[in-house]
Structures are given as C-alpha cells and as structure tokens.
C-alpha cells in the first residue's frame, strides 16, 4: 500500500508538471477548475455522506484534543515567524500558516498508518482525520484564506461572506443533523472510494500549479527551497510531531496513528484554499511538494527497516 500511494502521488505530480508547458496560458485555469470542483462538489459530497454515518469512538478523546492544541501552536509559530522574521505579505503569510497546520492526514497519513502499524491503526487514523483535520480545513484554513487572501475584497463584510460560502462546512453541519435514511449504502461507499480517487487529481493540480508558478518559463523540480518553504518543512515535519509527542506524554499516551498523523506532509487541500482565496500559490504548492516527497520517501524506508 505504501508503494502504491507513493507511485500514484509521484506519477500524478509528474504528469501535472509535464502537462503545464503543453497548456500555454491554460495550466493555471485548469488547476483552478480542479480546485473549484473539489471545493464546491466532491469535498461536500464526501463530507456529507461520511459525517452522516460517522460514529465517534471513545477512549482517545484527550489525544484528539492534543491534536488541536498542537496545530494551534504550530499555526501561531508560523504566524510569528512569517510576520516578524520573514516579513511576508498577507497572501504569503496566510499560505505559510495553512501549510504548517494542515496535514495530509487523509490521502497520505491514513494509508501510511495502515502500512506501518497494521490494519488496527487505520481506525484511529481515520478518527484523527475526521475529527481534527476536517474541522481545521473547513473552519480554520478557510477563515485564514478569507482573512489573508488577495481574491477577497479587503472589507470585513466581504471576508465574512466568503467564510459563509463554505460548502464543505455546510456539508459537515448537514451531515451531523441528517438522518441515516438520507445516506444509502451505495452513496456512502461511493464517498469512501472518491477519497482515494481524488489522489491523482489532487497531485496533478499541485503539479500544474508548480509548473504555472515557474519563473521565466523554466520548469524546476524540486521547487526552490526558499526560506518560507524551509520554515514550513521544519514546522510541519519536525515541530508538529515533537509537540504531539510531548502532549501525548502529558495526557498519558495516544495511539501511534495520532503521532504519525501529526507528521504528515502539508495537505493538498491547502492548494485548494490558495486557489479559492488568492493565497501565495507558489509557496503553497512548493511546501506541499517538498513535505510530501520527504514523507513518502520516509514512509517507503521505515516499513522495510522495522
């Protein structure tokens, strides 16, 4: 499973990078169209049918709370470094915050948890993805996009309206209150399959975005390791898991899958948010690419040595 996930990610990313030069002046519109479909169609569909049937299990609540605390701290550190040290503009600062606290717990973390720790780790991995990463995407990352993005008018009213037009969040609320009768098995199964079907499209979008952001028409991969990207790598892959490890010790331990989810690469959904709200696309896509490459390589090596 680990090698399959890695192969799909690598091929999809490469396909996007190679396709962009062959789509003159159309690579970014295609990437934006994929992001639009994900944000307004596929993610709300998946979210609604998963949340209708979702039944949280007990026993790991403190670990999930620790996940929120860890992500909040990482986001605050990213904001402080981006504003006070790197002096980033609004769209770049928002992008840095989002890629630092949004981990790819669904498309990368859950398959890796099963491959490294065994099938018993899949359930807690899904719980972390649904109860921690989901709300952080639907609420926190969209709020940051609305606050810092250049695609939204600077007035407070415009930014509140942008936050209110949040289809995935609406789908969460509807899914929590809707009866099970509105979620037939065939549609629930389709939502689960769609989660994995999104992987190639998501990383193809990242490849297109990276290609479209290449300077002077020169395609560069891996993307430039700039100071903001280096900060994102350090906070997402080093500081976040170390914080989760410390918090786990304070609460008496958490499932191994939670620790792995804390070390997942920057989420592809951060690119969706960047497209939707006008955050720094080059920084966002570069952070996703770098952190994903590091985690995928580590995920392929670790199981072979355990």
Coordinates of N, CA and C in Angstrom, one line a residue, residues 49 131 145 157 211 220 262 283:
X49 N -21.7 12.5 3.2 CA -22.1 11.1 3.4 C -21.2 10.4 4.4
X131 N -12.0 14.1 12.8 CA -12.4 15.0 14.0 C -11.4 16.1 14.2
X145 N -7.8 31.8 4.8 CA -7.9 32.2 3.4 C -8.7 33.5 3.2
X157 N -17.0 42.9 5.7 CA -18.2 42.2 5.2 C -17.9 41.2 4.1
X211 N 4.1 24.1 -12.0 CA 4.6 24.5 -13.4 C 4.2 25.9 -13.8
X220 N 11.1 23.9 -12.8 CA 12.1 23.5 -11.9 C 11.4 22.5 -10.9
X262 N 0.4 13.5 13.0 CA 1.0 14.8 13.3 C 2.2 15.1 12.4
X283 N 4.3 29.4 -2.9 CA 4.7 28.9 -1.6 C 3.9 27.7 -1.2

